[in-house]
Coordinates of C-alpha atoms and ligand atoms in Angstrom, one line a residue:
M1 CA 68.9 70.7 125.3
E2 CA 71.4 73.3 126.4
I3 CA 74.3 73.7 124.0
K4 CA 77.3 75.7 125.4
E5 CA 79.0 78.4 123.3
Q6 CA 82.2 76.3 123.0
E7 CA 80.3 73.4 121.6
V8 CA 78.5 75.6 119.1
R9 CA 81.9 76.9 118.0
S10 CA 83.3 73.4 117.7
I11 CA 80.4 72.2 115.5
V12 CA 80.7 75.3 113.2
T13 CA 84.5 74.7 113.0
Q14 CA 84.0 71.1 112.0
L15 CA 81.4 71.9 109.4
V16 CA 83.6 74.6 107.9
S17 CA 86.7 72.5 107.8
R18 CA 84.8 69.5 106.3
F19 CA 83.6 71.8 103.6
F20 CA 86.9 73.3 102.8
A21 CA 88.8 70.0 103.1
S22 CA 86.4 68.4 100.6
A23 CA 86.7 71.3 98.2
D24 CA 90.1 70.2 97.1
G25 CA 91.8 67.1 98.5
K26 CA 95.2 67.4 100.2
A27 CA 98.0 67.3 97.6
D28 CA 101.2 65.5 98.1
L29 CA 103.4 68.5 98.5
Q30 CA 107.2 68.7 98.0
Q31 CA 108.6 71.3 100.3
D32 CA 112.1 72.6 99.9
T33 CA 112.9 71.4 103.4
A34 CA 116.6 71.9 102.8
V35 CA 116.0 75.6 103.2
G36 CA 113.2 75.8 105.7
P37 CA 109.4 75.5 106.3
G38 CA 107.2 77.3 103.8
L39 CA 109.8 77.2 101.0
F40 CA 109.1 75.5 97.7
S41 CA 111.1 74.9 94.5
E42 CA 108.1 74.7 92.2
M43 CA 105.3 77.3 91.7
D44 CA 102.4 74.9 91.3
Q45 CA 103.3 73.0 94.5
L46 CA 103.7 76.3 96.3
I47 CA 100.3 77.6 95.3
E48 CA 98.6 74.2 96.1
A49 CA 100.2 74.3 99.6
A50 CA 99.1 77.9 100.2
E51 CA 95.6 77.1 99.1
Q52 CA 95.4 74.2 101.5
A53 CA 96.7 76.5 104.3
H54 CA 94.0 79.1 103.4
Y55 CA 91.2 76.4 103.8
E56 CA 92.7 75.4 107.1
L57 CA 92.8 79.0 108.3
M58 CA 89.2 79.4 107.4
S59 CA 88.2 76.6 109.7
M60 CA 90.0 78.3 112.6
T61 CA 88.7 81.0 114.9
L62 CA 89.5 84.7 114.8
E63 CA 91.3 84.3 118.1
K64 CA 93.6 81.7 116.5
R65 CA 94.3 84.2 113.7
K66 CA 95.2 86.8 116.3
E67 CA 97.5 84.4 118.0
I68 CA 99.2 83.6 114.7
I69 CA 99.8 87.3 114.1
R70 CA 101.1 87.8 117.6
N71 CA 103.6 85.1 117.1
I72 CA 104.8 86.5 113.7
R73 CA 105.3 89.9 115.3
Q74 CA 107.3 88.4 118.1
A75 CA 109.4 86.3 115.8
V76 CA 110.4 89.4 113.9
L77 CA 111.1 91.3 117.1
D78 CA 113.3 88.4 118.4
N79 CA 115.2 88.4 115.1
L80 CA 115.6 92.1 114.3
E81 CA 119.3 92.2 114.2
T82 CA 119.6 89.0 112.1
L83 CA 116.9 90.0 109.6
S84 CA 118.5 93.5 109.2
R85 CA 122.0 92.3 108.8
M86 CA 121.1 89.6 106.3
A87 CA 119.2 92.1 104.2
V88 CA 122.2 94.5 104.1
E89 CA 124.7 91.7 103.4
E90 CA 122.7 90.1 100.6
T91 CA 121.4 93.2 98.8
T92 CA 124.2 95.6 99.7
L93 CA 121.5 98.3 100.1
G94 CA 120.9 100.5 103.1
N95 CA 122.3 100.0 106.6
C96 CA 121.7 97.7 109.5
A97 CA 120.7 100.3 112.1
D98 CA 118.0 101.9 109.9
K99 CA 116.8 98.5 108.8
E100 CA 116.2 97.5 112.5
I101 CA 114.1 100.6 112.9
K102 CA 112.1 99.7 109.7
N103 CA 111.6 96.1 110.7
R104 CA 110.6 97.0 114.2
L105 CA 108.1 99.5 112.8
A106 CA 106.6 96.8 110.5
A107 CA 106.3 94.3 113.3
L108 CA 104.6 96.7 115.7
K109 CA 102.5 99.0 113.6
T110 CA 101.2 96.9 110.8
P111 CA 97.4 96.4 111.5
G112 CA 96.2 93.0 112.3
V113 CA 92.8 91.3 112.7
E114 CA 91.4 94.3 114.5
D115 CA 91.5 96.2 111.2
L116 CA 88.6 94.0 109.9
E117 CA 85.9 95.9 111.8
P118 CA 82.5 94.6 110.7
F119 CA 79.6 97.1 110.5
S120 CA 75.9 97.1 110.1
Y121 CA 72.9 99.1 108.9
T122 CA 69.5 98.9 110.5
D123 CA 66.1 100.3 109.4
D124 CA 62.5 99.3 109.3
Y125 CA 63.4 96.4 107.0
G126 CA 65.7 94.8 109.5
L127 CA 69.5 94.4 109.7
T128 CA 72.2 94.3 107.1
L129 CA 75.6 93.0 108.3
V130 CA 78.8 93.8 106.5
E131 CA 81.9 91.7 107.1
R132 CA 85.3 91.5 105.4
A133 CA 86.2 88.2 103.7
P134 CA 89.6 86.9 102.4
Y135 CA 90.4 86.7 98.7
G136 CA 92.0 83.3 99.2
V137 CA 95.6 82.9 98.0
I138 CA 97.3 86.2 97.4
G139 CA 100.4 86.5 95.2
S140 CA 102.8 89.0 96.6
I141 CA 105.8 90.3 94.6
T142 CA 108.3 92.1 96.8
P143 CA 111.3 94.5 96.3
C144 CA 114.9 94.3 97.2
T145 CA 114.9 97.7 98.8
N146 CA 112.7 96.8 101.8
P147 CA 112.9 93.0 101.5
T148 CA 112.0 92.0 105.0
E149 CA 109.8 95.0 105.8
T150 CA 107.5 94.2 102.9
L151 CA 107.3 90.5 103.7
I152 CA 106.4 91.5 107.3
C153 CA 103.7 94.0 106.5
N154 CA 102.2 92.1 103.6
G155 CA 102.4 88.8 105.6
I156 CA 100.7 90.2 108.7
G157 CA 98.0 92.1 106.7
M158 CA 97.2 89.3 104.3
V159 CA 97.0 86.6 107.0
A160 CA 95.0 89.0 109.3
G161 CA 92.5 89.2 106.4
G162 CA 92.2 85.4 106.3
N163 CA 94.3 84.8 103.2
A164 CA 97.3 82.6 102.6
V165 CA 100.3 84.3 100.8
V166 CA 102.6 83.1 98.1
F167 CA 105.6 85.3 97.9
N168 CA 107.8 85.8 94.9
P169 CA 110.6 88.0 96.4
H170 CA 113.2 90.0 94.5
P171 CA 115.9 87.5 93.3
A172 CA 118.6 89.8 94.8
A173 CA 117.0 89.2 98.3
K174 CA 116.1 85.6 98.1
K175 CA 118.3 84.2 100.9
T176 CA 117.0 86.9 103.3
S177 CA 113.4 86.3 102.1
N178 CA 113.7 82.5 102.5
Y179 CA 114.9 83.0 106.0
T180 CA 112.2 85.5 106.9
V181 CA 109.4 83.3 105.4
S182 CA 110.6 80.2 107.3
L183 CA 110.7 82.3 110.5
F184 CA 107.0 83.2 109.8
N185 CA 106.1 79.6 109.3
K186 CA 107.7 78.5 112.5
A187 CA 105.8 81.2 114.3
V188 CA 102.5 80.2 112.6
L189 CA 103.0 76.5 113.5
N190 CA 103.9 77.4 117.1
A191 CA 100.6 79.2 117.4
G192 CA 98.8 76.0 116.1
G193 CA 98.2 77.6 112.7
P194 CA 98.4 75.8 109.3
A195 CA 101.6 74.9 107.6
N196 CA 102.7 77.0 104.6
L197 CA 100.3 79.8 105.4
L198 CA 103.0 82.2 104.1
A199 CA 105.0 80.4 101.5
T200 CA 107.7 81.3 99.0
L201 CA 109.5 80.1 96.0
S202 CA 113.1 79.4 97.2
N203 CA 114.6 80.5 94.0
P204 CA 112.4 83.3 92.7
T205 CA 112.9 84.9 89.3
I206 CA 111.1 87.5 87.2
E207 CA 109.8 84.6 85.1
S208 CA 108.4 82.9 88.1
A209 CA 106.7 86.2 89.1
Q210 CA 105.1 86.3 85.7
A211 CA 104.0 82.7 86.0
M212 CA 102.4 83.5 89.3
M213 CA 100.6 86.5 87.7
K214 CA 98.9 84.0 85.4
H215 CA 98.2 81.2 87.8
P216 CA 94.4 80.5 88.1
K217 CA 94.6 79.8 91.8
I218 CA 96.0 83.2 92.6
S219 CA 93.0 85.4 93.4
M220 CA 94.7 88.7 93.9
L221 CA 98.2 90.1 93.1
V222 CA 99.9 92.6 95.3
V223 CA 103.1 94.0 93.7
T224 CA 105.6 96.4 95.3
G225 CA 108.3 97.7 93.0
G226 CA 109.2 99.9 90.1
P227 CA 107.3 100.6 86.9
A228 CA 108.0 97.3 85.1
V229 CA 106.4 95.1 87.7
V230 CA 103.4 97.4 88.1
K231 CA 102.9 97.3 84.3
A232 CA 103.2 93.5 84.1
A233 CA 100.7 93.0 87.0
M234 CA 98.2 95.4 85.4
Q235 CA 98.2 93.2 82.3
S236 CA 97.4 90.0 84.3
E237 CA 93.6 90.3 84.2
K238 CA 93.5 89.7 87.9
K239 CA 92.5 92.0 90.8
V240 CA 95.8 93.9 91.4
I241 CA 97.0 96.2 94.2
A242 CA 100.1 97.9 92.8
A243 CA 102.6 99.9 94.8
G244 CA 104.9 101.7 92.3
P245 CA 107.8 104.2 92.2
G246 CA 107.8 107.7 93.6
N247 CA 110.0 110.8 93.4
P248 CA 108.9 112.8 96.5
P249 CA 109.5 116.5 96.3
C250 CA 110.0 118.5 99.6
V251 CA 109.1 122.2 99.4
V252 CA 110.4 124.7 102.1
D253 CA 108.9 128.1 102.0
E254 CA 110.1 131.4 103.7
T255 CA 107.7 130.9 106.7
A256 CA 109.1 127.6 107.7
D257 CA 111.1 126.8 110.9
I258 CA 114.4 126.6 108.9
E259 CA 116.4 124.9 111.7
K260 CA 113.8 122.2 112.1
A261 CA 113.4 121.8 108.3
G262 CA 117.1 121.3 107.7
K263 CA 117.4 118.8 110.5
D264 CA 114.3 116.8 109.5
I265 CA 115.0 116.7 105.8
V266 CA 118.5 115.2 106.4
S267 CA 117.0 112.7 108.8
G268 CA 114.2 111.7 106.4
A269 CA 116.2 111.7 103.2
S270 CA 119.0 109.6 104.8
L271 CA 116.9 106.8 106.3
D272 CA 118.3 103.5 105.1
N273 CA 120.4 105.5 102.6
N274 CA 117.2 106.9 100.9
I275 CA 116.0 103.5 99.4
I276 CA 112.5 103.9 100.7
C277 CA 110.1 105.1 98.1
I278 CA 108.6 107.7 100.4
C279 CA 112.0 109.3 101.3
E280 CA 112.6 112.9 100.3
K281 CA 114.2 112.9 96.8
E282 CA 114.5 116.6 95.9
V283 CA 114.3 119.8 98.0
L284 CA 112.6 122.8 96.4
A285 CA 113.4 125.9 98.6
V286 CA 112.3 129.5 98.3
D287 CA 115.3 131.5 97.3
R288 CA 115.2 133.8 100.4
I289 CA 115.8 130.9 102.8
T290 CA 117.8 128.6 100.7
D291 CA 121.2 129.6 102.1
S292 CA 120.1 129.2 105.7
L293 CA 118.3 125.9 104.9
K294 CA 121.6 124.6 103.5
E295 CA 123.4 125.7 106.6
A296 CA 120.9 123.9 108.8
M297 CA 121.2 120.8 106.7
K298 CA 125.0 120.9 106.8
N299 CA 124.8 121.3 110.6
N300 CA 122.9 118.0 110.7
G301 CA 124.9 115.6 108.6
A302 CA 124.7 117.0 105.0
F303 CA 127.9 117.6 103.0
E304 CA 127.5 120.2 100.3
L305 CA 129.3 119.5 97.0
N306 CA 130.7 122.2 94.7
N307 CA 129.8 122.5 91.0
L308 CA 132.7 120.3 89.8
Q309 CA 131.9 117.6 92.4
I310 CA 128.2 117.8 91.4
Q311 CA 129.2 117.2 87.8
K312 CA 131.3 114.3 88.7
I313 CA 128.7 112.7 91.0
T314 CA 126.0 113.1 88.4
D315 CA 128.2 111.3 85.8
L316 CA 128.7 108.6 88.4
V317 CA 125.2 108.0 89.8
I318 CA 123.0 108.7 86.8
E319 CA 123.3 106.0 84.2
D320 CA 120.8 107.6 81.8
P321 CA 119.6 111.2 82.3
G322 CA 116.5 110.6 80.1
R323 CA 114.8 113.3 78.2
P324 CA 114.6 116.8 79.7
G325 CA 111.8 116.9 82.2
H326 CA 111.5 113.1 82.3
E327 CA 112.8 110.4 84.5
G328 CA 116.2 109.0 83.9
M329 CA 117.9 105.8 85.2
P330 CA 120.2 105.7 88.3
N331 CA 123.4 103.7 88.3
K332 CA 122.3 100.6 90.3
K333 CA 125.8 100.3 91.7
Y334 CA 125.2 103.3 93.9
V335 CA 121.6 102.7 94.9
G336 CA 121.3 102.5 98.7
K337 CA 125.0 103.0 99.4
D338 CA 126.5 105.2 102.2
A339 CA 127.1 108.8 101.3
A340 CA 130.8 108.4 102.2
I341 CA 131.2 105.5 99.8
I342 CA 129.6 107.3 96.9
A343 CA 131.8 110.4 97.6
M344 CA 134.9 108.3 97.7
D345 CA 134.3 107.2 94.1
I346 CA 134.6 110.8 92.9
G347 CA 137.8 111.1 94.9
L348 CA 136.2 113.0 97.8
K349 CA 136.8 112.1 101.4
V350 CA 133.9 113.0 103.7
A351 CA 133.3 112.0 107.3
D352 CA 132.0 108.4 107.7
D353 CA 128.9 109.7 109.5
T354 CA 127.9 112.0 106.6
R355 CA 124.2 111.3 106.0
I356 CA 123.6 113.0 102.6
L357 CA 125.5 114.6 99.8
L358 CA 123.8 117.9 99.0
C359 CA 123.9 119.3 95.5
E360 CA 122.5 122.7 94.6
V361 CA 121.4 122.4 90.9
D362 CA 119.0 124.1 88.5
R363 CA 115.5 122.7 87.9
D364 CA 116.4 120.8 84.7
H365 CA 119.0 118.7 86.4
P366 CA 118.6 114.9 86.1
L367 CA 119.2 114.5 89.9
V368 CA 115.8 116.3 90.3
W369 CA 113.9 114.2 87.8
T370 CA 115.3 110.7 88.5
E371 CA 114.3 108.5 91.4
Q372 CA 117.9 107.8 92.6
L373 CA 117.2 105.9 95.8
M374 CA 120.5 107.0 97.3
P375 CA 121.7 109.8 99.7
V376 CA 122.6 112.3 96.9
I377 CA 120.0 115.0 97.3
P378 CA 119.4 117.9 94.9
I379 CA 118.2 121.3 96.2
V380 CA 116.7 123.8 93.8
R381 CA 116.1 127.6 94.4
M382 CA 112.5 128.7 93.7
N383 CA 111.2 132.3 93.5
S384 CA 108.1 131.7 95.6
A385 CA 106.1 129.0 97.4
D386 CA 103.6 128.9 94.5
E387 CA 106.3 128.3 92.0
A388 CA 107.8 125.6 94.1
I389 CA 104.5 123.8 94.5
N390 CA 103.8 124.0 90.7
F391 CA 107.3 122.6 90.0
A392 CA 106.8 119.8 92.7
V393 CA 103.8 118.6 90.8
K394 CA 105.9 118.3 87.6
C395 CA 108.9 116.5 89.1
E396 CA 106.7 114.1 91.0
H397 CA 105.7 112.8 87.5
G398 CA 102.1 112.3 88.5
F399 CA 102.9 109.2 90.5
R400 CA 100.7 110.6 93.3
H401 CA 103.0 108.8 95.8
T402 CA 104.5 111.1 98.4
A403 CA 105.3 114.8 98.9
S404 CA 106.0 117.1 101.8
M405 CA 106.2 120.7 102.8
Y406 CA 107.7 122.8 105.6
S407 CA 105.7 126.0 106.1
K408 CA 103.8 127.9 108.7
N409 CA 101.5 129.4 106.1
I410 CA 98.3 127.3 106.3
D411 CA 97.2 128.4 102.8
N412 CA 100.5 127.1 101.3
L413 CA 100.3 123.9 103.2
S414 CA 96.7 123.2 102.2
C415 CA 97.4 124.2 98.6
M416 CA 100.3 121.8 98.2
A417 CA 98.5 119.0 100.0
K418 CA 95.6 119.3 97.5
V419 CA 97.5 119.8 94.3
M420 CA 100.0 117.0 94.9
N421 CA 97.1 114.6 95.2
C422 CA 99.5 112.0 96.8
S423 CA 98.9 108.9 98.9
V424 CA 101.1 110.3 101.6
F425 CA 101.6 114.1 102.3
V426 CA 103.7 115.2 105.3
K427 CA 103.6 118.7 106.8
N428 CA 106.6 119.9 108.9
G429 CA 108.3 116.6 109.5
P430 CA 110.4 114.0 107.9
N431 CA 108.6 111.8 105.3
Y432 CA 109.0 108.8 107.5
C433 CA 106.4 110.3 109.8
G434 CA 103.9 109.5 107.1
L435 CA 104.9 105.8 107.5
G436 CA 103.9 106.0 111.1
Y437 CA 107.5 106.3 112.4
H438 CA 107.4 109.3 114.8
G439 CA 104.0 109.9 113.2
A440 CA 100.5 109.0 114.1
G441 CA 98.8 106.0 112.4
F442 CA 99.6 102.5 111.2
T443 CA 102.5 101.5 108.9
S444 CA 102.8 99.9 105.5
Y445 CA 105.6 99.3 103.1
T446 CA 103.2 98.7 100.2
I447 CA 101.9 102.1 99.3
A448 CA 99.5 101.5 96.4
S449 CA 99.4 104.8 94.5
P450 CA 98.8 103.4 90.9
T451 CA 95.7 101.5 92.0
G452 CA 94.6 104.0 94.7
E453 CA 94.6 102.0 98.0
G454 CA 97.4 104.1 99.4
M455 CA 98.9 102.7 102.6
T456 CA 97.7 99.1 102.4
R457 CA 96.5 97.3 105.5
A458 CA 94.6 94.1 106.5
R459 CA 91.3 95.4 105.2
T460 CA 92.8 96.3 101.8
F461 CA 93.4 92.5 101.4
T462 CA 89.8 91.6 101.9
R463 CA 86.5 91.6 100.0
E464 CA 83.5 93.3 101.5
R465 CA 80.4 91.0 101.9
R466 CA 77.0 91.8 103.2
C467 CA 74.1 89.8 104.5
S468 CA 70.6 91.3 104.8
L469 CA 68.3 89.9 107.5
I470 CA 64.8 91.0 106.6
G471 CA 61.9 91.5 109.0
H472 CA 63.6 91.2 112.4
F473 CA 66.9 91.7 114.2
R474 CA 66.6 95.4 115.0
I475 CA 66.8 95.7 118.8
V476 CA 65.1 99.1 119.1
Ligands
NAD1 P1 112.0 96.2 91.0 O1 110.8 96.7 90.2 O2 113.3 96.0 90.4 O3 111.5 94.8 91.7 C1 110.3 94.6 92.4 C2 109.8 93.2 92.3 O4 109.2 93.1 91.0 C3 110.9 92.1 92.4 O5 110.4 91.0 93.0 C4 111.2 91.8 90.9 O6 111.7 90.5 90.7 C5 109.8 92.0 90.3 N1 109.8 92.4 88.9 C6 110.5 93.4 88.3 N2 110.2 93.5 87.0 C7 109.3 92.6 86.7 C8 108.5 92.2 85.6 N3 108.7 92.7 84.4 N4 107.6 91.1 85.7 C9 107.4 90.5 86.9 N5 108.1 90.8 88.0 C10 109.0 91.9 87.9 O7 112.1 97.2 92.3 P2 113.2 97.2 93.4 O8 114.5 97.7 92.9 O9 113.2 95.9 94.2 O10 112.5 98.3 94.3 C11 112.6 99.7 94.1 C12 111.5 100.3 93.4 O11 110.3 99.9 94.0 C13 111.5 101.8 93.4 O12 111.0 102.3 92.2 C14 110.6 102.1 94.6 O13 110.0 103.4 94.5 C15 109.5 101.1 94.4 N6 108.9 100.8 95.7 C16 107.7 101.2 95.9 C17 107.0 101.0 97.1 C18 105.6 101.5 97.4 O14 105.1 101.2 98.4 N7 105.0 102.2 96.5 C19 107.7 100.3 98.1 C20 109.0 99.8 97.8 C21 109.6 100.1 96.6

């Protein structure tokens, strides 16, 4: 009897769905429908619903998964302005124009199902096939600095990998996150995908994040944030992908194209008011070119502060300078604010379109050692490229997150790339090029330096499985 391909697929689908449906009966789930689809007020219910969605997704074809991802991308693109505005209004961090750039990048350049390329080995014994399988239900804890961008890139990557996602967003971004997740769910349903494939707690807290970390049905945790959440996740005894803080140094040596370096550093360091972890946080310039570099920066939107203004701004934006040579704490009130607004609070009027406040300081200054996440950028004079590179390693704190260099000396470029040992290293361009914005390659807003995955993608959220077929199946 001849069985057509479509019939075979339908039989397999039925078998898989019967298996998964019987694995755990359908729960009576209480959605927080007052807010939108995919939103829950209770963690257990949320995780049950996501688990059910995962089983349903597993019974669907890869083509269906691709359609789901296509719809999510389109939903984001159709709502760029709303998502960006909501995030700025709710968190008061960053600016709408830059958030639109970041959200568009996440929608377009986050890898989808195509990232799960299977591969095979063949030899005299036969064929071994390697495919990428989902973990199941992934718990994703997201930051307030890139609230929608992280939901988009985690959401697309995790679903592309065949998982369902339970989000516990930052409490300071919950309205925006609820809106984004319900948008995702509508897109999934419109594609014929399962309800609650990407679900969230409508009122997330740090306590609910910690409850999620311990929940037996969460098979993997993906956390994006500062040191506290990374530490908490590492103690969870689960598989963890942790994306932590950075303090990216940017070295400029005497061989660099100084005009380009000045323009690019201002552009990179000011993107979304510097709240992205990969943004340039301190500039280390070889003495010979420091004055011309500062001029180039000032010609491209930097405003240079004098010593008294630097003192005042440091008192304002650094809450705790920490010990010498160690990280301090920024004043959260100024994180992600416009340069002109920060300047105003020290009684300084600068043009509204000022992109960064530039502060020449010495190497022990707390602005150098603290991850401020705001457009107040220190610049330090160095005697040589070697000295700058050595110092960059120190003030990056061993996060191994992001660093950059402007130089035409290939020995210097190679040396810094090697010794920084970072997940992202950018040569002769703004750091955002390393995110795939005006740079080659895919994007991610979860850069897992502590656990080593670097720029996360669909395949990062999958398990590798192999099947060995012995005796036959070579075709040569
Ligand atoms: P944050 O650490 O305050 O919050 C991040 C998330 O973790 C939030 O959802 C928060 O509720 C949760 N959280 C915080 N402490 C927790 C704890 N003890 N237990 C459980 N959950 C906890 O960070 P933020 O202010 O939202 O984001 C800024 C920080 O995140 C910066 O340090 C930045 O460098 C880092 N970041 C890193 C990446 C990356 O890809 N490596 C991306 C974005 C942000």
